[in-house]
Backbone as ProteinMPNN parsed JSONL, in Angstrom:
{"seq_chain_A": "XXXXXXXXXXXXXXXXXXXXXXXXXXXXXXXXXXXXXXXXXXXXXXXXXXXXXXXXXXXXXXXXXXXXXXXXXXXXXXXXXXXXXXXXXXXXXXXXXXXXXXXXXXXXXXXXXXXXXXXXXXXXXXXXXXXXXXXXXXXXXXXXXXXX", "coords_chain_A": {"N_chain_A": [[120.602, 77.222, 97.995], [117.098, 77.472, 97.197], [115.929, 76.676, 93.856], [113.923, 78.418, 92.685], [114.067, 81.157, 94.028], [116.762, 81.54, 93.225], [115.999, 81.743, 90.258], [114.088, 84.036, 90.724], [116.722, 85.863, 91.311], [117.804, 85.8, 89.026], [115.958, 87.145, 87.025], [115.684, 89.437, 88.472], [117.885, 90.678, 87.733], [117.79, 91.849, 85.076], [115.968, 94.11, 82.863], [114.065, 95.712, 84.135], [114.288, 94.302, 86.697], [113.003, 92.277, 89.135], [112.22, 92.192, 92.89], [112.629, 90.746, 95.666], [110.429, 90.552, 97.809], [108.604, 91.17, 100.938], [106.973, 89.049, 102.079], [106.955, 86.803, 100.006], [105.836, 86.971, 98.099], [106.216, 87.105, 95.323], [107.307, 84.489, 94.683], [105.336, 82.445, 94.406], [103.93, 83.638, 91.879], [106.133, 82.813, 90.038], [106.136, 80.308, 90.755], [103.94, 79.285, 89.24], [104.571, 79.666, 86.879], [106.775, 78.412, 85.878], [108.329, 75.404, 85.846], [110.57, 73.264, 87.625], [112.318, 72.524, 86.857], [112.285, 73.684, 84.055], [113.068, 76.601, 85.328], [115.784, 76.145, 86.249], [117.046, 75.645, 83.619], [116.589, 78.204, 82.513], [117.892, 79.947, 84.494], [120.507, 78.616, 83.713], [121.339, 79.47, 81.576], [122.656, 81.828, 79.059], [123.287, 85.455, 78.958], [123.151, 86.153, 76.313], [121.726, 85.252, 73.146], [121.192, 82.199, 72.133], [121.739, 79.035, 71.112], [120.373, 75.977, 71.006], [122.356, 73.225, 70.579], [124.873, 75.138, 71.211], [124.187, 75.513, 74.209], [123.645, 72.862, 75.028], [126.037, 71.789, 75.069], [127.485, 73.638, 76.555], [126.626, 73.451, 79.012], [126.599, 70.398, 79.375], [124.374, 68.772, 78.924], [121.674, 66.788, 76.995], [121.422, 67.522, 73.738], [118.461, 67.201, 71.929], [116.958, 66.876, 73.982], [117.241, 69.211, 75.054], [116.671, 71.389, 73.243], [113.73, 70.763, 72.915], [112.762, 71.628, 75.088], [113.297, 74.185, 75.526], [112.089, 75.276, 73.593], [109.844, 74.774, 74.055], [109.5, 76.396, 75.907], [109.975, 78.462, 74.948], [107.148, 78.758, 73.425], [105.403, 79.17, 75.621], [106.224, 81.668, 76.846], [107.994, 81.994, 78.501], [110.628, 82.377, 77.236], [112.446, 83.856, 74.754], [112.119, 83.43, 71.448], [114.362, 83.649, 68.464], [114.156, 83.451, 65.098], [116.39, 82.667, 62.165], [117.823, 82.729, 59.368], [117.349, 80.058, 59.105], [118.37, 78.854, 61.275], [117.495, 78.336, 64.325], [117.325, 80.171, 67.957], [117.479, 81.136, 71.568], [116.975, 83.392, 74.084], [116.99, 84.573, 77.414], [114.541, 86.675, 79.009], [113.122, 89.693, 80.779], [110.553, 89.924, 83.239], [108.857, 91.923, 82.882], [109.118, 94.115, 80.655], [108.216, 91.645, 78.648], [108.225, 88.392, 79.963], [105.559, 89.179, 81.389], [104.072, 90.038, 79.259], [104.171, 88.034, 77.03], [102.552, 86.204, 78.48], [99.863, 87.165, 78.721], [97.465, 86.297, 77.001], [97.128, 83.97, 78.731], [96.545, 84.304, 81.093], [94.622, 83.828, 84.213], [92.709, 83.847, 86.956], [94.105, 83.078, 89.598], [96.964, 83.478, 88.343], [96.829, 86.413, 87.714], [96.359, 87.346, 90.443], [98.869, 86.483, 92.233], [100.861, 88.254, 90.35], [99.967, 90.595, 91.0], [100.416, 90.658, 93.711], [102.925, 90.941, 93.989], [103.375, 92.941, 92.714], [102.499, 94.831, 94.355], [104.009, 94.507, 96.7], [106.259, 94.84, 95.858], [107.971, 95.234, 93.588], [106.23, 96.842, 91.805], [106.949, 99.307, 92.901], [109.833, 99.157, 92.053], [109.651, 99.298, 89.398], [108.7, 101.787, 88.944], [111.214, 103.247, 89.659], [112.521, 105.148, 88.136], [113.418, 107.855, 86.36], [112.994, 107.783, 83.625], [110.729, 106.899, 81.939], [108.82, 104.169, 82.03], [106.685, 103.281, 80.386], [105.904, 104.989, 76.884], [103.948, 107.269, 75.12], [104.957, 107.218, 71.571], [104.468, 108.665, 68.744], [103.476, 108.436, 65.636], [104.026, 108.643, 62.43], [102.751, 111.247, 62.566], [102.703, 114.686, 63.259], [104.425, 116.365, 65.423], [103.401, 119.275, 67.51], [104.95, 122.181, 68.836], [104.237, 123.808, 71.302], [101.453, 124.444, 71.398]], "CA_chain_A": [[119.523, 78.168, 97.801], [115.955, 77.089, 96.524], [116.175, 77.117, 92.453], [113.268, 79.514, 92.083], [115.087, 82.63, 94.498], [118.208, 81.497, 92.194], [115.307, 82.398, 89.719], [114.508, 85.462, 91.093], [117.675, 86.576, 91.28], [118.252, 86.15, 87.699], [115.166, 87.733, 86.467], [115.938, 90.843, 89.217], [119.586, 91.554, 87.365], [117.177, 92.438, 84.25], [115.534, 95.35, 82.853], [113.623, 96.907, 85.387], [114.129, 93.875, 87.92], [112.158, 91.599, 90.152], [112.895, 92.356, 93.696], [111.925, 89.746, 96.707], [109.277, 90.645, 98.721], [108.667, 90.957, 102.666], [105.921, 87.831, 101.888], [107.34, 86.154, 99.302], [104.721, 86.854, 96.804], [106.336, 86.942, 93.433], [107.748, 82.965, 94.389], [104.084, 81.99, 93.883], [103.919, 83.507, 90.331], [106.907, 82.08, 89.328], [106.05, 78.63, 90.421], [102.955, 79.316, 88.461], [105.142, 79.666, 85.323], [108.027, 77.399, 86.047], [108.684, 73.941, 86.579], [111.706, 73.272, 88.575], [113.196, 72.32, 85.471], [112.473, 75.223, 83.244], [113.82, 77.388, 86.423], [117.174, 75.542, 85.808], [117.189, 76.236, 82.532], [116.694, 79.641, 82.746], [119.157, 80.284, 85.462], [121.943, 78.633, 82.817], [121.479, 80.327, 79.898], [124.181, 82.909, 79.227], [122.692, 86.46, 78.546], [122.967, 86.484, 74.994], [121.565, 84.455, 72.178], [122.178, 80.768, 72.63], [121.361, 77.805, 69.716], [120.021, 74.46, 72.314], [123.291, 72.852, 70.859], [125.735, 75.771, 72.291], [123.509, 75.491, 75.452], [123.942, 71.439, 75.39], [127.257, 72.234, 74.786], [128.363, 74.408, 77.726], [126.124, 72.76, 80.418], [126.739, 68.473, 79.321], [123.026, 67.854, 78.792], [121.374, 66.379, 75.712], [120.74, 68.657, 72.658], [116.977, 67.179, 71.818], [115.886, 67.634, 74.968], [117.234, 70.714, 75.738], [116.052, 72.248, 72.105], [112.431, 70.165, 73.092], [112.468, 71.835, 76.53], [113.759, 75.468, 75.115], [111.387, 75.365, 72.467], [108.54, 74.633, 75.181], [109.362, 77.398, 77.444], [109.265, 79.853, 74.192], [105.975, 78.82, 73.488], [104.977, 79.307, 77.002], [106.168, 82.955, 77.126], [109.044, 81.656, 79.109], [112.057, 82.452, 76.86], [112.251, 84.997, 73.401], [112.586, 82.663, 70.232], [114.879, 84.385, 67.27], [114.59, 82.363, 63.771], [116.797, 83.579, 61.309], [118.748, 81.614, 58.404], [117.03, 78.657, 59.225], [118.43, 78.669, 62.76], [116.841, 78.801, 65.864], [118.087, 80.482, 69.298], [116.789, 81.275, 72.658], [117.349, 84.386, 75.382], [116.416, 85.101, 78.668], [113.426, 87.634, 78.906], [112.526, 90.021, 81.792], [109.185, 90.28, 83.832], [108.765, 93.144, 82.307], [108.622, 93.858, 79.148], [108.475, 90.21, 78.348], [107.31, 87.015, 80.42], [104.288, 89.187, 81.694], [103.424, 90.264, 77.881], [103.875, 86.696, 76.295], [101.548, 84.771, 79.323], [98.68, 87.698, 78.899], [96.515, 85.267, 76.485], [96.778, 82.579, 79.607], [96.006, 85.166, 82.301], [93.373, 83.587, 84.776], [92.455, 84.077, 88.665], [95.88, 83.025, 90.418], [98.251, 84.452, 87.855], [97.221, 87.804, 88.394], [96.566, 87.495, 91.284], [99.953, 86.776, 92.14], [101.418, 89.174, 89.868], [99.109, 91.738, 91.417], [100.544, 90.809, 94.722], [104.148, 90.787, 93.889], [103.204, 94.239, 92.608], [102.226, 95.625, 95.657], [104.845, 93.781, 97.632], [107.696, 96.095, 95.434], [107.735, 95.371, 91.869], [105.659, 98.259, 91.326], [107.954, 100.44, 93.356], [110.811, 99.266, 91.058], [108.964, 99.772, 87.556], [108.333, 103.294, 88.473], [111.416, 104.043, 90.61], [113.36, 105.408, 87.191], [112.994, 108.582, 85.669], [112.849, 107.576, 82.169], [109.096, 106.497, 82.176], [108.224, 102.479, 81.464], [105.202, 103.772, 78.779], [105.465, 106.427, 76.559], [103.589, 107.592, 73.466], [105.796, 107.489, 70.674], [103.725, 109.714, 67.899], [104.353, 107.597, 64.454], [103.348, 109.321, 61.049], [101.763, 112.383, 62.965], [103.16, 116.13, 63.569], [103.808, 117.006, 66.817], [103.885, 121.089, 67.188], [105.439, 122.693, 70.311], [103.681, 125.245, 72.037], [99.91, 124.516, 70.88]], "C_chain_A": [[118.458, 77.526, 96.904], [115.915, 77.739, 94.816], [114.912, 78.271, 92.218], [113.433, 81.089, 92.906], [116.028, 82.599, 93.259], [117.387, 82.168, 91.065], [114.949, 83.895, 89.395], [115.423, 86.099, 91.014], [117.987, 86.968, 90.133], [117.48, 87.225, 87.285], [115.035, 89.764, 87.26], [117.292, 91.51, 88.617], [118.934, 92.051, 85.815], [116.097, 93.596, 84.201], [115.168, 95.958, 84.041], [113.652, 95.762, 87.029], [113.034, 92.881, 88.336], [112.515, 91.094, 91.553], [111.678, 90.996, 94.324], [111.204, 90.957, 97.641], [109.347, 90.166, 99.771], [107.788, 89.232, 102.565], [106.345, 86.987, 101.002], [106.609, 85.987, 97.998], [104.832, 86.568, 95.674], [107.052, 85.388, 93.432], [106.07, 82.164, 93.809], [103.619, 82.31, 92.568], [104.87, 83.251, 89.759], [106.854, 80.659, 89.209], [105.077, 78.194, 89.8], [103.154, 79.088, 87.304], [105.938, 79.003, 85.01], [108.297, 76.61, 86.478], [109.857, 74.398, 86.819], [112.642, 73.206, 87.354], [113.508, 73.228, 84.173], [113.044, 76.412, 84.002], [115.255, 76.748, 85.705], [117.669, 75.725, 84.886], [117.729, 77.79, 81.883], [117.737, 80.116, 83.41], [120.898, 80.117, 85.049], [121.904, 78.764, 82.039], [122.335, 81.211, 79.885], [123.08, 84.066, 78.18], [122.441, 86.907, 77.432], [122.276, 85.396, 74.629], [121.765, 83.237, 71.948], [121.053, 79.674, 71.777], [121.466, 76.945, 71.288], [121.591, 73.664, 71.967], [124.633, 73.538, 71.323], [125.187, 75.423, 73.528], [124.136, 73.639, 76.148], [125.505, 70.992, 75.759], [128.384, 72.091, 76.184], [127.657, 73.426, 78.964], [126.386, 70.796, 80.496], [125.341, 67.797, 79.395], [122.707, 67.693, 77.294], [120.453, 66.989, 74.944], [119.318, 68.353, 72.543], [116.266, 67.154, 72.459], [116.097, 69.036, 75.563], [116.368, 71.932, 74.517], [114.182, 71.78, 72.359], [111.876, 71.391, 74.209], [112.555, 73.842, 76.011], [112.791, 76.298, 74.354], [109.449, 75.329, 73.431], [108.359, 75.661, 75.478], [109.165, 78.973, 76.361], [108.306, 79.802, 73.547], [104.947, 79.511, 74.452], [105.084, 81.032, 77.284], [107.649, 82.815, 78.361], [110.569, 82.713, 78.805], [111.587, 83.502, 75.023], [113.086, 83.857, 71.964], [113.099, 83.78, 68.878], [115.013, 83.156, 65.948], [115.027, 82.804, 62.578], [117.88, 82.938, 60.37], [118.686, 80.434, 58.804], [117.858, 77.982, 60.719], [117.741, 79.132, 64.39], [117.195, 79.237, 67.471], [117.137, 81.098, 70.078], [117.503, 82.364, 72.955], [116.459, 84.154, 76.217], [115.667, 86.405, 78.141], [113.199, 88.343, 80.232], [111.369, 89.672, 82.079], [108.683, 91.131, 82.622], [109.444, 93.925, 81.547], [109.138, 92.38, 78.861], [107.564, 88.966, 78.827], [105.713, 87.682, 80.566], [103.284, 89.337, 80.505], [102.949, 89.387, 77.314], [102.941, 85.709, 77.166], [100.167, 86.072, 79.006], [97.38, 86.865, 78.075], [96.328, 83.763, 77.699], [96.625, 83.039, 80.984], [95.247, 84.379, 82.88], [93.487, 84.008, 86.085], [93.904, 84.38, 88.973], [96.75, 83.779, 89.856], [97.968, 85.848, 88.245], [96.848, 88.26, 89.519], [98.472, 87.221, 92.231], [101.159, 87.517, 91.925], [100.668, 90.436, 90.574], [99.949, 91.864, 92.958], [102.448, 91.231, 94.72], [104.148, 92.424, 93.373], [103.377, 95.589, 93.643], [103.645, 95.313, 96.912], [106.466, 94.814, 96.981], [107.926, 95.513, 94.304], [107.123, 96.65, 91.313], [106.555, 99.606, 91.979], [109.0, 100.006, 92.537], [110.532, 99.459, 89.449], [109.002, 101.145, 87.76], [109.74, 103.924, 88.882], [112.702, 105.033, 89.346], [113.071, 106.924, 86.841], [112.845, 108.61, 84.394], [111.759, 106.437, 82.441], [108.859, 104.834, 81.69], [107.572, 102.238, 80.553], [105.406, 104.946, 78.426], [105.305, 106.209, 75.207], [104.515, 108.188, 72.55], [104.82, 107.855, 69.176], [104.471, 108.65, 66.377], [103.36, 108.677, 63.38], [102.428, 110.483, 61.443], [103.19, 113.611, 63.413], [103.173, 116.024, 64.832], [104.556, 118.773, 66.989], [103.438, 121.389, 68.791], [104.804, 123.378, 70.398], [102.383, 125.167, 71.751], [99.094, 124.506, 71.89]], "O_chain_A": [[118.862, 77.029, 95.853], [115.88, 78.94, 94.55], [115.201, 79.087, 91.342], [112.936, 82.089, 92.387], [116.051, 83.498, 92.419], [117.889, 83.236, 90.712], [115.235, 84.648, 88.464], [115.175, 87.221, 90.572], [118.382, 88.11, 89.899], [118.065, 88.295, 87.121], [114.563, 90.803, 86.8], [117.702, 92.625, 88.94], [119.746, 92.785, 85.251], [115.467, 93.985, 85.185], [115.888, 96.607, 84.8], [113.24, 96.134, 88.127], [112.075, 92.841, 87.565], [112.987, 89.967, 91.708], [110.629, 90.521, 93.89], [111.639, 92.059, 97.976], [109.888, 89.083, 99.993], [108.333, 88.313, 103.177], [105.903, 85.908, 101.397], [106.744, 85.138, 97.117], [104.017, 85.979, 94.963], [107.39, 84.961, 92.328], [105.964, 81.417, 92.836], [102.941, 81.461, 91.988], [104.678, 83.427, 88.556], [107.213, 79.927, 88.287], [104.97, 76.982, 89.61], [102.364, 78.491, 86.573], [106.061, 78.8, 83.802], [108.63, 76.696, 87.66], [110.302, 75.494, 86.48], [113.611, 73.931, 87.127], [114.543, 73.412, 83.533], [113.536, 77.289, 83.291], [115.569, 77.057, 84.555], [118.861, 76.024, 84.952], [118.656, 78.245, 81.213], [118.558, 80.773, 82.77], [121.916, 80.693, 85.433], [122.604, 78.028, 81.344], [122.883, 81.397, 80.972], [122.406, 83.798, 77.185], [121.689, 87.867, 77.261], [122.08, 84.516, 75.467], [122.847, 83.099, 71.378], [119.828, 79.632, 71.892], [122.203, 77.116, 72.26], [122.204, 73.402, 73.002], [125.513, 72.811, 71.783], [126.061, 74.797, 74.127], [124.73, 73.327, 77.18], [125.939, 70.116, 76.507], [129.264, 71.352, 76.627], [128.356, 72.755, 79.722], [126.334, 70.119, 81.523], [125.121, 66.65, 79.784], [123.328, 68.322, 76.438], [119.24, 67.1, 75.117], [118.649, 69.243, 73.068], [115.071, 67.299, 72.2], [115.383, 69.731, 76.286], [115.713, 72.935, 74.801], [113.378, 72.598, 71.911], [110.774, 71.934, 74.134], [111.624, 74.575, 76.346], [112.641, 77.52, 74.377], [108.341, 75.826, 73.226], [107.226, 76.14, 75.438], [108.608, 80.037, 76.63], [108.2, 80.785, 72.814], [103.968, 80.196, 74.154], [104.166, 81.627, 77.849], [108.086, 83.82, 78.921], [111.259, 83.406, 79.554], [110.49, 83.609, 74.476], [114.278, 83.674, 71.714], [112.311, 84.593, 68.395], [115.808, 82.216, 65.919], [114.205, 83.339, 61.833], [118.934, 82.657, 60.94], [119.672, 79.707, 58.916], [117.854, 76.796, 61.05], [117.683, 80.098, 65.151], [117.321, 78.249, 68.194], [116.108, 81.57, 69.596], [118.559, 82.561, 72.355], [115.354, 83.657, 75.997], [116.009, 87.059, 77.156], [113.032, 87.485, 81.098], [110.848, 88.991, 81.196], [108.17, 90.738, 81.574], [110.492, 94.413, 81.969], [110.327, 92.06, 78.862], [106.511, 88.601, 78.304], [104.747, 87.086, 80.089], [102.106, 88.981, 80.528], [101.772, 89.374, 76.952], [102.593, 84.613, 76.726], [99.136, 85.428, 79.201], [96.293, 86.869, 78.653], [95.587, 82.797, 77.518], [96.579, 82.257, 81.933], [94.768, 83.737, 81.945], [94.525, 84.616, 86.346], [94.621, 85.359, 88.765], [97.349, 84.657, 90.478], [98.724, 86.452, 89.005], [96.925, 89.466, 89.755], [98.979, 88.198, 92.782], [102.14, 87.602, 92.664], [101.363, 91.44, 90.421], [100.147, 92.992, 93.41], [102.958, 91.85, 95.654], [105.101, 93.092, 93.772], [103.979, 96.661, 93.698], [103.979, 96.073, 97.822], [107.401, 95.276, 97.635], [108.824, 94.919, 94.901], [107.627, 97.331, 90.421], [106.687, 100.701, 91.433], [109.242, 101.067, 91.963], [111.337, 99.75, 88.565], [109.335, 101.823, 86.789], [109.804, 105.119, 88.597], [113.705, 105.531, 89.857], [111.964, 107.129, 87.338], [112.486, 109.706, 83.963], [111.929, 105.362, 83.017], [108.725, 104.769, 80.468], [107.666, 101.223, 79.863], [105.245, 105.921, 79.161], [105.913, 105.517, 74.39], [104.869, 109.365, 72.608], [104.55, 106.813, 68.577], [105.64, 108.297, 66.222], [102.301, 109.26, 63.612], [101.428, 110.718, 60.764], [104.332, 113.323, 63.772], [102.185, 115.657, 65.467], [105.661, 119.246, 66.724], [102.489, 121.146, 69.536], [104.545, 123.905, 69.316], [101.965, 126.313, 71.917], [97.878, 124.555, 71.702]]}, "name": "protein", "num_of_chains": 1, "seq": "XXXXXXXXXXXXXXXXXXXXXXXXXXXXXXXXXXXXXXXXXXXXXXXXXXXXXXXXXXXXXXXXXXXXXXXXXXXXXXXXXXXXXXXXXXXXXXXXXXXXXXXXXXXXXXXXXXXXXXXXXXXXXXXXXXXXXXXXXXXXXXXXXXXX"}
């Protein structure tokens, strides 16, 4: 199977999903965001919390490029960086809420176009298809009074 479906697949067993498309639309914004090699990456990460030398670890590749490469992709909006007692660890991130949040400063033409199409193609039918809403106003330091 082509590593960026294997892709897909991963990123579809999270939060709200990223289903395949009759057209194939959302492979074109992923190969927008993902070398073949950061795909790979992604695809063997283990769902929790993972230090580049556990990662180097479990898979038999070499810690300073995998912490180089790890460290890339959570720049990129790729992957969710945690730094905490002077250690550094990676996760996997959905579409949504996540990769599409952390690339919005590198938005241009293609990307959302892409994402726009992958939208229409059924992504947007799986964001909404929940009853517990995707956006909601959560009221901070304000009253809210029933019946007004």
């Amino acid at each position: 199977m082509d590593i960026y479906n294997r892709l897909r697949e991963k990123l579809d067993q999270k939060a709200k999903g990223f289903p395949a498309t009759e057209k194939g639309s959302e492979m074109n914004f992923l190969k927008q965001l993902f070398s073949p090699e950061d795909a790979k990456i992604f695809i063997a990460m283990s769902d929790g919390y993972e230090a580049p030398d556990e990662f180097a670890s479990r898979t038999g590749t070499d810690h300073a490029v995998i912490a180089e490469k790890m460290e890339s992709m959570s720049k990129r909006g790729l992957l969710y960086r945690l730094r905490k007692n002077g250690e550094v660890r990676y996760r996997t991130i959905p579409v949504v809420h996540g990769i599409w949040e952390f690339n919005l400063k590198n938005l241009d033409a293609a990307l959302v176009k892409n994402f726009n199409r992958a939208y229409v193609g059924g992504f947007g039918k799986t964001l909404h298809s929940t009853e517990i809403p995707l956006f909601r106003t959560v009221p901070i330091q304000t009253e809210v009074v029933s019946g007004s």
